[in-house]
């Protein structure tokens, strides 16, 4: 009898740990097929078993022990641990390589597309992608003009490239995103309206260029589904949650026509070797860029300009491994970068983490959080690194944000931040909240700890820290060093935290 995927995954992780910690580099559900699970680059890995949720992994030991570290010796130990963690970054970055494509070009105009902004070009996009894939791959070219379309589905070895002055403008008619496809809505799998640009189970896919991808959502198209009055997403969200809790097969969780769960603008699902570069995206129905269960993802030099839409997150890698987000600019109606890993019962069923996520030299403006983890944390999040980022806006609520609750479960640990500049924040500069949605107790307490922040400089905000664990389930280790919080108007909130350590930190001019 063949071992189950979960059993194979646990055995792989155990063998990796006993062999000195080979670093997991692809979601287990398809790692065997892609050959990515055993990718090298294990430099200094300690406790890979933690990727499967082992709370006692060696890599997390520092979180529980942070509170007891005292004096120069404790500080030296913590500094060494942080240095060992940051030493992982070069190996992770070397593994993240953008895909390359054959030098063949397939203009959408060759398949009847008209760039007048009113002629629907859905068939032309479909035919261009199919022709490109049939030839063995290449570039589907979107020239200057305004191209109205329904859903675009990418294929293996296809690069969708937008020239300067090219705009892909998506139809506001929900029927243009049918038939339904296999997707995720807020961490739960279902059959729903197609994301506007979508790929499932593909290898080597890209969206590049200097053009604009316009979702055209507004107060009377898509966004009005986010709240009452009817029609709204509330009843469908409740139904989907009930189906997931009851174990209804995904194929039977059919939404789409007659339902009101908003699709994402760009979603790449179970893909390997992904590149999104250069483009501007705006006004998604919901999350803007959403890689799910992907491995080897590069998101570089993009602009997300979507500050007005509800739940208009910028980039949400979910249950992904080896992700680079660099030199991007975010102006969003929700979190700028939000790292996720499935939600509640469905997250436990899929049970895939996000690991090895690098956020380098990005600019965050409006948004609920600059770099965020959660709230969908059920599959686990580990080894997140963010550095050289600038965040500031009267409507940027938090700079660093971790959010989860006792219904989510999972783990969040080994998060490292350095050289972050925050001009202005509307709430707390750093928030770690295990009571998201005001839920303090439940059956699945999350395991959150080992959060290291260095070289953060914040200008003005109501407070520096909002750290709230659960009664009996504390946050296990937040360490902040060599940081300055210049003008904080209110006292910090710190409850149910084990191991909150400040070293060489100044708040309002005073060392704390």
Short mmCIF file of C-alpha atoms in Angstrom, two decimals:
data_model
loop_
_atom_site.label_atom_id
_atom_site.label_comp_id
_atom_site.label_asym_id
_atom_site.label_seq_id
_atom_site.Cartn_x
_atom_site.Cartn_y
_atom_site.Cartn_z
CA UNK A 1 0.00 0.00 0.00
CA UNK A 2 1.32 3.43 -0.89
CA UNK A 3 1.89 5.79 2.07
CA UNK A 4 -0.48 8.74 2.34
CA UNK A 5 0.86 12.18 1.30
CA UNK A 6 0.75 13.31 4.92
CA UNK A 7 2.67 10.23 6.08
CA UNK A 8 5.25 10.68 3.32
CA UNK A 9 5.64 14.32 4.28
CA UNK A 10 6.21 13.51 7.96
CA UNK A 11 8.73 10.80 7.05
CA UNK A 12 10.57 13.19 4.71
CA UNK A 13 10.74 15.87 7.39
CA UNK A 14 11.94 13.42 10.02
CA UNK A 15 14.64 12.07 7.72
CA UNK A 16 15.67 15.60 6.81
CA UNK A 17 15.99 16.61 10.45
CA UNK A 18 17.96 13.50 11.38
CA UNK A 19 20.28 14.09 8.43
CA UNK A 20 21.13 17.58 9.57
CA UNK A 21 18.14 19.57 8.38
CA UNK A 22 17.65 19.57 4.61
CA UNK A 23 15.43 22.54 3.88
CA UNK A 24 11.93 21.93 2.55
CA UNK A 25 11.46 23.93 -0.64
CA UNK A 26 8.13 22.92 -2.21
CA UNK A 27 4.64 22.12 -0.94
CA UNK A 28 4.51 18.42 -0.17
CA UNK A 29 1.38 17.69 -2.18
CA UNK A 30 3.32 18.04 -5.41
CA UNK A 31 6.94 17.99 -4.32
CA UNK A 32 7.49 14.41 -5.48
CA UNK A 33 6.24 15.24 -8.96
CA UNK A 34 8.33 18.38 -9.29
CA UNK A 35 11.43 17.14 -7.54
CA UNK A 36 11.52 20.31 -5.47
CA UNK A 37 10.98 18.86 -2.02
CA UNK A 38 14.57 17.83 -1.62
CA UNK A 39 16.15 21.00 -2.98
CA UNK A 40 19.46 21.80 -1.46
CA UNK A 41 20.27 24.87 0.55
CA UNK A 42 19.97 23.64 4.09
CA UNK A 43 22.58 26.04 5.44
CA UNK A 44 22.22 26.05 9.18
CA UNK A 45 18.73 24.50 9.19
CA UNK A 46 17.75 23.49 12.71
CA UNK A 47 14.47 21.74 13.29
CA UNK A 48 12.87 21.30 9.88
CA UNK A 49 10.33 19.14 11.65
CA UNK A 50 8.78 22.40 12.73
CA UNK A 51 7.45 22.83 9.21
CA UNK A 52 4.95 20.09 10.00
CA UNK A 53 3.99 21.85 13.21
CA UNK A 54 6.38 20.37 15.76
CA UNK A 55 6.22 22.91 18.54
CA UNK A 56 9.36 21.59 20.16
CA UNK A 57 11.64 22.05 17.16
CA UNK A 58 15.15 23.29 17.82
CA UNK A 59 14.56 26.32 15.64
CA UNK A 60 11.92 27.58 18.09
CA UNK A 61 13.76 26.99 21.33
CA UNK A 62 14.93 30.57 21.48
CA UNK A 63 11.37 31.91 21.65
CA UNK A 64 10.45 30.20 24.89
CA UNK A 65 13.82 30.99 26.40
CA UNK A 66 13.95 34.65 25.51
CA UNK A 67 12.35 35.77 28.74
CA UNK A 68 15.00 34.04 30.79
CA UNK A 69 17.91 35.46 28.85
CA UNK A 70 19.61 38.06 30.96
CA UNK A 71 22.67 40.22 30.66
CA UNK A 72 25.33 40.13 28.01
CA UNK A 73 25.32 36.35 27.70
CA UNK A 74 21.59 36.20 26.89
CA UNK A 75 21.91 39.04 24.41
CA UNK A 76 24.83 37.35 22.70
CA UNK A 77 22.90 34.11 22.36
CA UNK A 78 19.92 35.89 20.84
CA UNK A 79 22.13 37.87 18.48
CA UNK A 80 23.83 34.68 17.35
CA UNK A 81 20.49 33.02 16.71
CA UNK A 82 19.32 35.96 14.65
CA UNK A 83 22.57 35.95 12.69
CA UNK A 84 22.15 32.23 12.00
CA UNK A 85 18.62 32.85 10.78
CA UNK A 86 19.66 35.67 8.44
CA UNK A 87 22.42 33.41 7.12
CA UNK A 88 19.66 31.35 5.49
CA UNK A 89 18.66 34.19 3.19
CA UNK A 90 21.40 33.88 0.53
CA UNK A 91 20.65 30.19 -0.01
CA UNK A 92 16.90 30.82 -0.24
CA UNK A 93 17.47 33.63 -2.70
CA UNK A 94 19.74 31.51 -4.89
CA UNK A 95 16.99 28.92 -5.18
CA UNK A 96 14.41 31.46 -6.33
CA UNK A 97 15.00 31.75 -10.06
CA UNK A 98 12.56 33.35 -12.51
CA UNK A 99 11.43 31.11 -15.36
CA UNK A 100 12.75 31.61 -18.86
CA UNK A 101 10.70 31.39 -22.03
CA UNK A 102 11.39 30.59 -25.68
CA UNK A 103 11.83 33.61 -27.93
CA UNK A 104 8.50 33.17 -29.70
CA UNK A 105 5.87 35.91 -29.67
CA UNK A 106 2.12 35.55 -30.10
CA UNK A 107 0.40 38.97 -30.31
CA UNK A 108 -3.24 38.91 -29.25
CA UNK A 109 -3.96 41.04 -32.31
CA UNK A 110 -3.07 38.01 -34.42
CA UNK A 111 -6.13 36.32 -32.94
CA UNK A 112 -8.62 39.11 -33.52
CA UNK A 113 -8.17 41.30 -30.44
CA UNK A 114 -9.18 44.95 -30.82
CA UNK A 115 -7.73 47.44 -28.34
CA UNK A 116 -10.54 49.96 -28.27
CA UNK A 117 -11.65 49.33 -24.69
CA UNK A 118 -15.12 48.20 -25.73
CA UNK A 119 -14.63 45.12 -27.91
CA UNK A 120 -14.44 42.00 -25.76
CA UNK A 121 -11.19 40.12 -26.44
CA UNK A 122 -11.69 37.01 -24.28
CA UNK A 123 -11.51 34.60 -27.22
CA UNK A 124 -8.41 36.30 -28.62
CA UNK A 125 -6.57 35.94 -25.31
CA UNK A 126 -7.61 32.30 -25.07
CA UNK A 127 -6.47 31.50 -28.59
CA UNK A 128 -3.15 33.31 -28.17
CA UNK A 129 -2.40 31.39 -24.96
CA UNK A 130 -3.35 28.09 -26.60
CA UNK A 131 -1.20 28.78 -29.65
CA UNK A 132 1.75 29.78 -27.49
CA UNK A 133 1.48 26.64 -25.35
CA UNK A 134 1.03 24.38 -28.38
CA UNK A 135 4.25 25.75 -29.88
CA UNK A 136 6.18 24.88 -26.72
CA UNK A 137 5.89 28.24 -25.00
CA UNK A 138 6.83 31.85 -25.46
CA UNK A 139 5.32 35.30 -25.00
CA UNK A 140 1.69 36.29 -25.41
CA UNK A 141 2.04 39.95 -26.34
CA UNK A 142 -0.43 42.65 -25.30
CA UNK A 143 0.45 45.78 -27.32
CA UNK A 144 -0.46 49.38 -26.51
CA UNK A 145 -4.19 49.87 -26.28
CA UNK A 146 -7.07 49.09 -23.93
CA UNK A 147 -8.13 45.45 -24.11
CA UNK A 148 -11.46 44.47 -22.57
CA UNK A 149 -11.70 40.82 -21.58
CA UNK A 150 -13.11 38.17 -19.31
CA UNK A 151 -10.97 35.59 -17.53
CA UNK A 152 -7.46 34.85 -18.86
CA UNK A 153 -6.14 31.35 -18.10
CA UNK A 154 -2.39 30.81 -18.49
CA UNK A 155 -0.70 27.58 -19.57
CA UNK A 156 2.72 25.96 -19.14
CA UNK A 157 5.64 28.02 -20.45
CA UNK A 158 3.52 31.09 -21.19
CA UNK A 159 4.56 34.66 -20.40
CA UNK A 160 1.78 37.24 -20.59
CA UNK A 161 3.58 40.48 -21.47
CA UNK A 162 2.07 43.97 -21.44
CA UNK A 163 3.87 46.59 -23.49
CA UNK A 164 4.05 50.21 -22.38
CA UNK A 165 0.65 51.91 -22.65
CA UNK A 166 -1.13 48.57 -22.68
CA UNK A 167 -4.09 48.11 -20.32
CA UNK A 168 -5.94 44.86 -19.76
CA UNK A 169 -9.36 45.98 -18.55
CA UNK A 170 -11.50 43.25 -17.08
CA UNK A 171 -15.21 42.95 -17.72
CA UNK A 172 -17.61 43.84 -14.91
CA UNK A 173 -19.99 41.04 -15.92
CA UNK A 174 -19.67 38.08 -13.50
CA UNK A 175 -20.75 35.73 -16.29
CA UNK A 176 -17.39 36.38 -17.97
CA UNK A 177 -15.69 34.45 -15.13
CA UNK A 178 -17.63 31.23 -15.61
CA UNK A 179 -17.45 28.27 -15.65
CA UNK A 180 -16.32 27.96 -12.07
CA UNK A 181 -12.76 26.87 -11.29
CA UNK A 182 -10.94 25.30 -8.34
CA UNK A 183 -9.85 28.21 -6.16
CA UNK A 184 -9.49 29.48 -2.58
CA UNK A 185 -11.61 32.06 -0.84
CA UNK A 186 -10.07 33.40 2.38
CA UNK A 187 -8.12 30.21 2.93
CA UNK A 188 -10.90 27.74 2.05
CA UNK A 189 -11.01 25.73 -1.18
CA UNK A 190 -14.10 25.77 -3.38
CA UNK A 191 -15.41 26.00 -6.93
CA UNK A 192 -16.07 29.66 -7.69
CA UNK A 193 -15.85 32.43 -10.24
CA UNK A 194 -12.49 32.32 -11.99
CA UNK A 195 -9.85 34.76 -10.81
CA UNK A 196 -9.34 37.30 -13.56
CA UNK A 197 -5.85 35.97 -14.44
CA UNK A 198 -5.61 32.33 -13.39
CA UNK A 199 -3.41 29.26 -13.71
CA UNK A 200 -3.77 25.88 -12.04
CA UNK A 201 -1.06 23.25 -11.82
CA UNK A 202 1.20 25.01 -14.32
CA UNK A 203 4.97 25.19 -14.64
CA UNK A 204 6.80 28.30 -15.86
CA UNK A 205 4.21 31.07 -15.94
CA UNK A 206 4.77 34.83 -15.95
CA UNK A 207 3.01 38.17 -16.10
CA UNK A 208 5.45 40.91 -17.12
CA UNK A 209 5.81 44.31 -18.73
CA UNK A 210 5.07 47.94 -17.91
CA UNK A 211 1.34 47.99 -18.62
CA UNK A 212 -1.71 48.06 -16.36
CA UNK A 213 -4.02 45.27 -15.21
CA UNK A 214 -7.30 46.92 -14.24
CA UNK A 215 -9.93 44.92 -12.37
CA UNK A 216 -12.48 47.73 -12.74
CA UNK A 217 -14.08 46.93 -9.39
CA UNK A 218 -15.88 49.79 -7.69
CA UNK A 219 -18.70 50.57 -5.29
CA UNK A 220 -21.33 49.14 -7.63
CA UNK A 221 -19.30 46.28 -9.18
CA UNK A 222 -17.91 43.49 -6.96
CA UNK A 223 -17.09 45.67 -3.92
CA UNK A 224 -20.77 45.99 -3.05
CA UNK A 225 -20.81 42.24 -2.37
CA UNK A 226 -18.51 42.75 0.63
CA UNK A 227 -21.22 43.91 3.05
CA UNK A 228 -24.94 44.38 3.53
CA UNK A 229 -27.42 45.16 2.09
CA UNK A 230 -28.10 42.08 0.00
CA UNK A 231 -26.87 40.72 -2.25
CA UNK A 232 -23.74 40.24 -0.17
CA UNK A 233 -21.12 37.63 0.61
CA UNK A 234 -22.20 37.05 4.23
CA UNK A 235 -24.54 34.06 3.70
CA UNK A 236 -22.13 32.42 1.23
CA UNK A 237 -19.16 32.85 3.58
CA UNK A 238 -21.17 31.16 6.31
CA UNK A 239 -22.25 28.34 3.98
CA UNK A 240 -18.68 27.74 2.75
CA UNK A 241 -17.37 27.63 6.32
CA UNK A 242 -20.04 25.10 7.28
CA UNK A 243 -19.22 22.93 4.27
CA UNK A 244 -15.52 22.96 5.12
CA UNK A 245 -16.19 22.10 8.78
CA UNK A 246 -18.45 19.24 7.68
CA UNK A 247 -15.88 17.85 5.26
CA UNK A 248 -17.93 18.42 2.09
CA UNK A 249 -15.66 17.56 -0.88
CA UNK A 250 -14.34 20.61 -2.70
CA UNK A 251 -15.98 19.52 -5.96
CA UNK A 252 -19.35 19.85 -4.21
CA UNK A 253 -18.67 23.32 -2.80
CA UNK A 254 -19.99 25.02 -5.91
CA UNK A 255 -20.57 28.77 -5.81
CA UNK A 256 -20.26 31.15 -8.78
CA UNK A 257 -23.53 32.16 -10.46
CA UNK A 258 -26.19 33.12 -7.95
CA UNK A 259 -23.57 33.50 -5.19
CA UNK A 260 -21.49 36.42 -4.00
CA UNK A 261 -17.95 35.35 -3.13
CA UNK A 262 -15.58 37.75 -4.89
CA UNK A 263 -12.72 36.38 -7.04
CA UNK A 264 -9.13 37.57 -6.88
CA UNK A 265 -7.50 39.62 -9.63
CA UNK A 266 -4.49 37.30 -10.12
CA UNK A 267 -4.36 33.80 -8.66
CA UNK A 268 -1.77 31.17 -9.56
CA UNK A 269 -2.70 27.86 -7.92
CA UNK A 270 -0.28 24.95 -7.44
CA UNK A 271 2.16 26.44 -9.93
CA UNK A 272 5.93 26.10 -10.05
CA UNK A 273 8.38 28.74 -11.33
CA UNK A 274 6.31 31.91 -11.26
CA UNK A 275 7.27 35.48 -12.24
CA UNK A 276 5.20 38.65 -11.88
CA UNK A 277 7.28 41.68 -12.82
CA UNK A 278 6.88 45.33 -13.71
CA UNK A 279 3.12 45.59 -14.11
CA UNK A 280 0.69 47.85 -12.27
CA UNK A 281 -2.44 46.20 -10.88
CA UNK A 282 -5.45 48.06 -9.59
CA UNK A 283 -9.00 47.74 -8.29
CA UNK A 284 -9.39 44.02 -7.76
CA UNK A 285 -12.70 42.62 -6.55
CA UNK A 286 -10.72 41.31 -3.57
CA UNK A 287 -7.08 40.30 -3.07
CA UNK A 288 -4.90 41.56 -5.93
CA UNK A 289 -2.07 38.99 -6.28
CA UNK A 290 -2.59 35.57 -4.69
CA UNK A 291 -0.12 32.72 -5.30
CA UNK A 292 -1.44 29.52 -3.64
CA UNK A 293 0.53 26.33 -3.03
CA UNK A 294 3.24 27.56 -5.38
CA UNK A 295 7.01 27.03 -5.30
CA UNK A 296 9.73 29.32 -6.64
CA UNK A 297 7.86 32.62 -6.92
CA UNK A 298 9.39 35.97 -7.92
CA UNK A 299 7.31 39.14 -7.59
CA UNK A 300 9.47 42.07 -8.60
CA UNK A 301 9.03 45.75 -9.36
CA UNK A 302 5.23 45.69 -9.42
CA UNK A 303 2.87 48.42 -8.25
CA UNK A 304 -0.41 47.65 -6.52
CA UNK A 305 -2.59 50.76 -6.66
CA UNK A 306 -5.85 49.72 -5.05
CA UNK A 307 -6.39 51.79 -1.90
CA UNK A 308 -10.16 52.08 -1.94
CA UNK A 309 -11.39 48.50 -2.26
CA UNK A 310 -12.50 46.30 0.64
CA UNK A 311 -10.09 43.41 1.25
CA UNK A 312 -7.86 44.72 -1.53
CA UNK A 313 -4.67 43.12 -0.19
CA UNK A 314 -1.59 43.72 -2.29
CA UNK A 315 0.21 40.36 -2.43
CA UNK A 316 -0.85 37.30 -0.43
CA UNK A 317 1.39 34.25 -0.87
CA UNK A 318 -0.54 31.38 0.71
CA UNK A 319 0.94 27.97 1.50
CA UNK A 320 3.86 28.83 -0.79
CA UNK A 321 7.54 27.98 -0.47
CA UNK A 322 10.49 30.06 -1.70
CA UNK A 323 8.95 33.44 -2.46
CA UNK A 324 10.77 36.69 -3.26
CA UNK A 325 8.87 40.00 -3.16
CA UNK A 326 11.27 42.81 -4.00
CA UNK A 327 11.24 46.46 -5.04
CA UNK A 328 7.45 46.62 -5.11
CA UNK A 329 5.12 49.45 -4.13
CA UNK A 330 1.83 48.89 -2.36
CA UNK A 331 -1.07 51.25 -1.88
CA UNK A 332 -3.93 49.04 -0.76
CA UNK A 333 -7.34 48.87 0.87
CA UNK A 334 -6.12 46.13 3.23
CA UNK A 335 -2.78 44.48 4.05
CA UNK A 336 0.10 45.28 1.69
CA UNK A 337 1.88 41.91 1.94
CA UNK A 338 -0.01 39.18 3.83
CA UNK A 339 1.51 35.72 4.21
CA UNK A 340 -1.12 33.04 4.71
CA UNK A 341 -1.51 29.26 5.06
CA UNK A 342 -5.14 28.14 4.93
CA UNK A 343 -7.99 28.56 7.36
CA UNK A 344 -9.58 26.44 10.07
CA UNK A 345 -10.84 22.96 9.10
CA UNK A 346 -9.83 23.33 5.46
CA UNK A 347 -6.38 24.55 6.45
CA UNK A 348 -5.96 21.47 8.62
CA UNK A 349 -7.11 19.24 5.75
CA UNK A 350 -4.66 20.70 3.23
CA UNK A 351 -1.99 21.27 5.90
CA UNK A 352 0.62 23.11 3.83
CA UNK A 353 2.80 25.91 5.22
CA UNK A 354 4.24 29.09 3.84
CA UNK A 355 8.01 28.98 4.22
CA UNK A 356 11.04 30.94 3.08
CA UNK A 357 9.40 34.24 2.16
CA UNK A 358 11.69 37.21 1.45
CA UNK A 359 10.38 40.80 1.34
CA UNK A 360 13.15 43.13 0.20
CA UNK A 361 13.20 46.90 -0.43
CA UNK A 362 9.46 47.46 -0.79
CA UNK A 363 7.39 50.59 -0.18
CA UNK A 364 4.11 50.33 1.72
CA UNK A 365 1.66 53.24 1.77
CA UNK A 366 -2.05 52.84 2.61
CA UNK A 367 -3.02 49.50 4.11
CA UNK A 368 -4.09 47.69 7.26
CA UNK A 369 -0.59 46.25 7.64
CA UNK A 370 2.74 46.67 5.90
CA UNK A 371 4.18 43.15 6.27
CA UNK A 372 1.50 40.88 7.73
CA UNK A 373 1.18 37.22 8.65
CA UNK A 374 -2.36 35.88 8.85
CA UNK A 375 -5.07 35.78 9.68
CA UNK A 376 -5.18 32.46 7.82
CA UNK A 377 -2.34 30.63 9.62
CA UNK A 378 -3.63 27.07 9.98
CA UNK A 379 -1.03 25.34 7.81
CA UNK A 380 1.81 27.24 9.50
CA UNK A 381 4.12 30.09 8.56
CA UNK A 382 7.87 29.97 9.12
CA UNK A 383 11.08 31.63 7.99
CA UNK A 384 9.85 35.04 6.87
CA UNK A 385 12.45 37.77 6.33
CA UNK A 386 11.72 41.44 5.57
CA UNK A 387 14.30 44.19 5.27
CA UNK A 388 15.02 47.62 3.78
CA UNK A 389 11.32 48.45 3.57
CA UNK A 390 9.78 51.91 3.90
CA UNK A 391 6.27 52.30 5.25
CA UNK A 392 4.30 55.49 5.84
CA UNK A 393 0.78 56.82 5.47
CA UNK A 394 -1.96 58.39 7.55
CA UNK A 395 -3.94 55.32 6.50
CA UNK A 396 -1.25 52.69 7.11
CA UNK A 397 -2.57 51.16 10.30
CA UNK A 398 0.36 48.95 11.30
CA UNK A 399 3.86 48.33 9.99
CA UNK A 400 4.44 44.76 11.19
CA UNK A 401 1.32 42.73 11.90
CA UNK A 402 0.75 39.11 12.97
CA UNK A 403 -2.91 38.14 13.43
CA UNK A 404 -4.57 34.82 14.23
CA UNK A 405 -6.95 33.30 16.77
CA UNK A 406 -7.87 30.06 18.60
CA UNK A 407 -9.97 28.83 15.69
CA UNK A 408 -7.04 29.04 13.26
CA UNK A 409 -4.39 26.99 15.06
CA UNK A 410 -1.16 26.36 13.21
CA UNK A 411 2.16 27.99 14.02
CA UNK A 412 3.82 31.29 13.21
CA UNK A 413 7.49 31.47 14.08
CA UNK A 414 10.92 32.48 12.92
CA UNK A 415 9.96 35.91 11.60
CA UNK A 416 12.86 38.32 11.10
CA UNK A 417 12.69 42.03 10.31
CA UNK A 418 15.50 44.54 10.02
CA UNK A 419 16.12 48.06 8.74
CA UNK A 420 12.45 48.98 8.48
CA UNK A 421 11.58 52.70 8.33
CA UNK A 422 8.08 53.78 9.37
CA UNK A 423 7.23 57.44 8.90
CA UNK A 424 3.66 57.37 10.18
CA UNK A 425 1.23 54.68 11.29
CA UNK A 426 -2.40 55.07 12.29
CA UNK A 427 -2.37 52.37 14.97
CA UNK A 428 0.43 50.29 16.49
CA UNK A 429 3.82 50.08 14.80
CA UNK A 430 4.14 46.40 15.77
CA UNK A 431 1.08 44.24 16.40
CA UNK A 432 0.97 40.57 17.35
CA UNK A 433 -2.63 39.65 18.11
CA UNK A 434 -3.79 36.11 18.87
CA UNK A 435 -7.36 37.33 19.45
CA UNK A 436 -8.18 38.33 15.87
CA UNK A 437 -11.90 38.96 15.39
CA UNK A 438 -12.14 39.25 19.21
CA UNK A 439 -11.80 35.48 19.71
CA UNK A 440 -9.78 34.73 22.84
CA UNK A 441 -10.55 31.03 23.35
CA UNK A 442 -11.23 28.08 21.12
CA UNK A 443 -10.22 24.54 20.22
CA UNK A 444 -7.06 25.36 18.21
CA UNK A 445 -4.70 27.75 19.94
CA UNK A 446 -2.02 29.07 17.56
CA UNK A 447 1.66 28.64 18.42
CA UNK A 448 3.28 32.03 17.81
CA UNK A 449 6.82 33.09 18.67
CA UNK A 450 10.41 33.79 17.71
CA UNK A 451 9.84 37.25 16.23
CA UNK A 452 13.02 39.27 15.90
CA UNK A 453 13.00 42.98 14.93
CA UNK A 454 16.20 44.97 14.46
CA UNK A 455 16.96 48.46 13.27
CA UNK A 456 13.35 49.66 13.07
CA UNK A 457 12.85 53.43 13.10
CA UNK A 458 9.33 54.78 13.53
CA UNK A 459 8.22 58.42 13.45
CA UNK A 460 4.66 58.95 14.71
CA UNK A 461 1.98 56.49 15.79
CA UNK A 462 -0.46 55.98 18.66
CA UNK A 463 1.77 53.29 20.18
CA UNK A 464 4.86 51.21 19.53
CA UNK A 465 3.54 47.75 20.54
CA UNK A 466 0.23 45.94 20.68
CA UNK A 467 1.02 42.38 21.79
CA UNK A 468 -1.97 40.30 22.91
CA UNK A 469 -1.75 36.55 23.44
CA UNK A 470 -4.46 34.20 24.65
CA UNK A 471 -5.05 33.38 28.32
CA UNK A 472 -2.91 30.29 28.88
CA UNK A 473 -1.43 30.53 25.37
CA UNK A 474 1.08 33.38 25.34
CA UNK A 475 3.04 34.81 22.48
CA UNK A 476 6.39 33.06 22.95
CA UNK A 477 9.12 35.55 22.29
CA UNK A 478 9.29 38.98 20.69
CA UNK A 479 12.73 40.56 20.62
CA UNK A 480 13.31 44.16 19.49
CA UNK A 481 16.79 45.66 19.36
CA UNK A 482 18.57 48.80 18.16
CA UNK A 483 15.28 50.51 17.34
CA UNK A 484 13.72 53.96 17.80
CA UNK A 485 10.07 54.95 18.20
CA UNK A 486 10.08 58.73 18.12
CA UNK A 487 6.58 60.06 18.86
CA UNK A 488 4.24 57.51 20.41
CA UNK A 489 1.07 59.06 21.86
CA UNK A 490 -0.22 56.19 24.02
CA UNK A 491 1.00 53.41 26.27
CA UNK A 492 1.80 50.02 24.80
CA UNK A 493 -0.59 47.09 25.22
CA UNK A 494 1.21 43.89 26.24
CA UNK A 495 -0.75 40.95 27.69
CA UNK A 496 -0.14 37.20 27.72
CA UNK A 497 3.38 37.43 26.33
CA UNK A 498 6.26 35.22 27.43
CA UNK A 499 9.65 36.58 26.48
CA UNK A 500 9.20 40.18 25.38
CA UNK A 501 12.72 41.61 25.23
CA UNK A 502 13.85 45.14 24.37
CA UNK A 503 17.53 45.94 23.91
CA UNK A 504 18.80 49.37 22.99
CA UNK A 505 15.28 50.59 22.21
CA UNK A 506 14.17 54.19 22.63
CA UNK A 507 10.57 55.37 22.85
CA UNK A 508 9.83 59.11 22.92
CA UNK A 509 13.50 59.82 23.50
CA UNK A 510 13.85 57.52 26.51
CA UNK A 511 15.60 54.18 26.61
CA UNK A 512 13.22 51.44 27.69
#
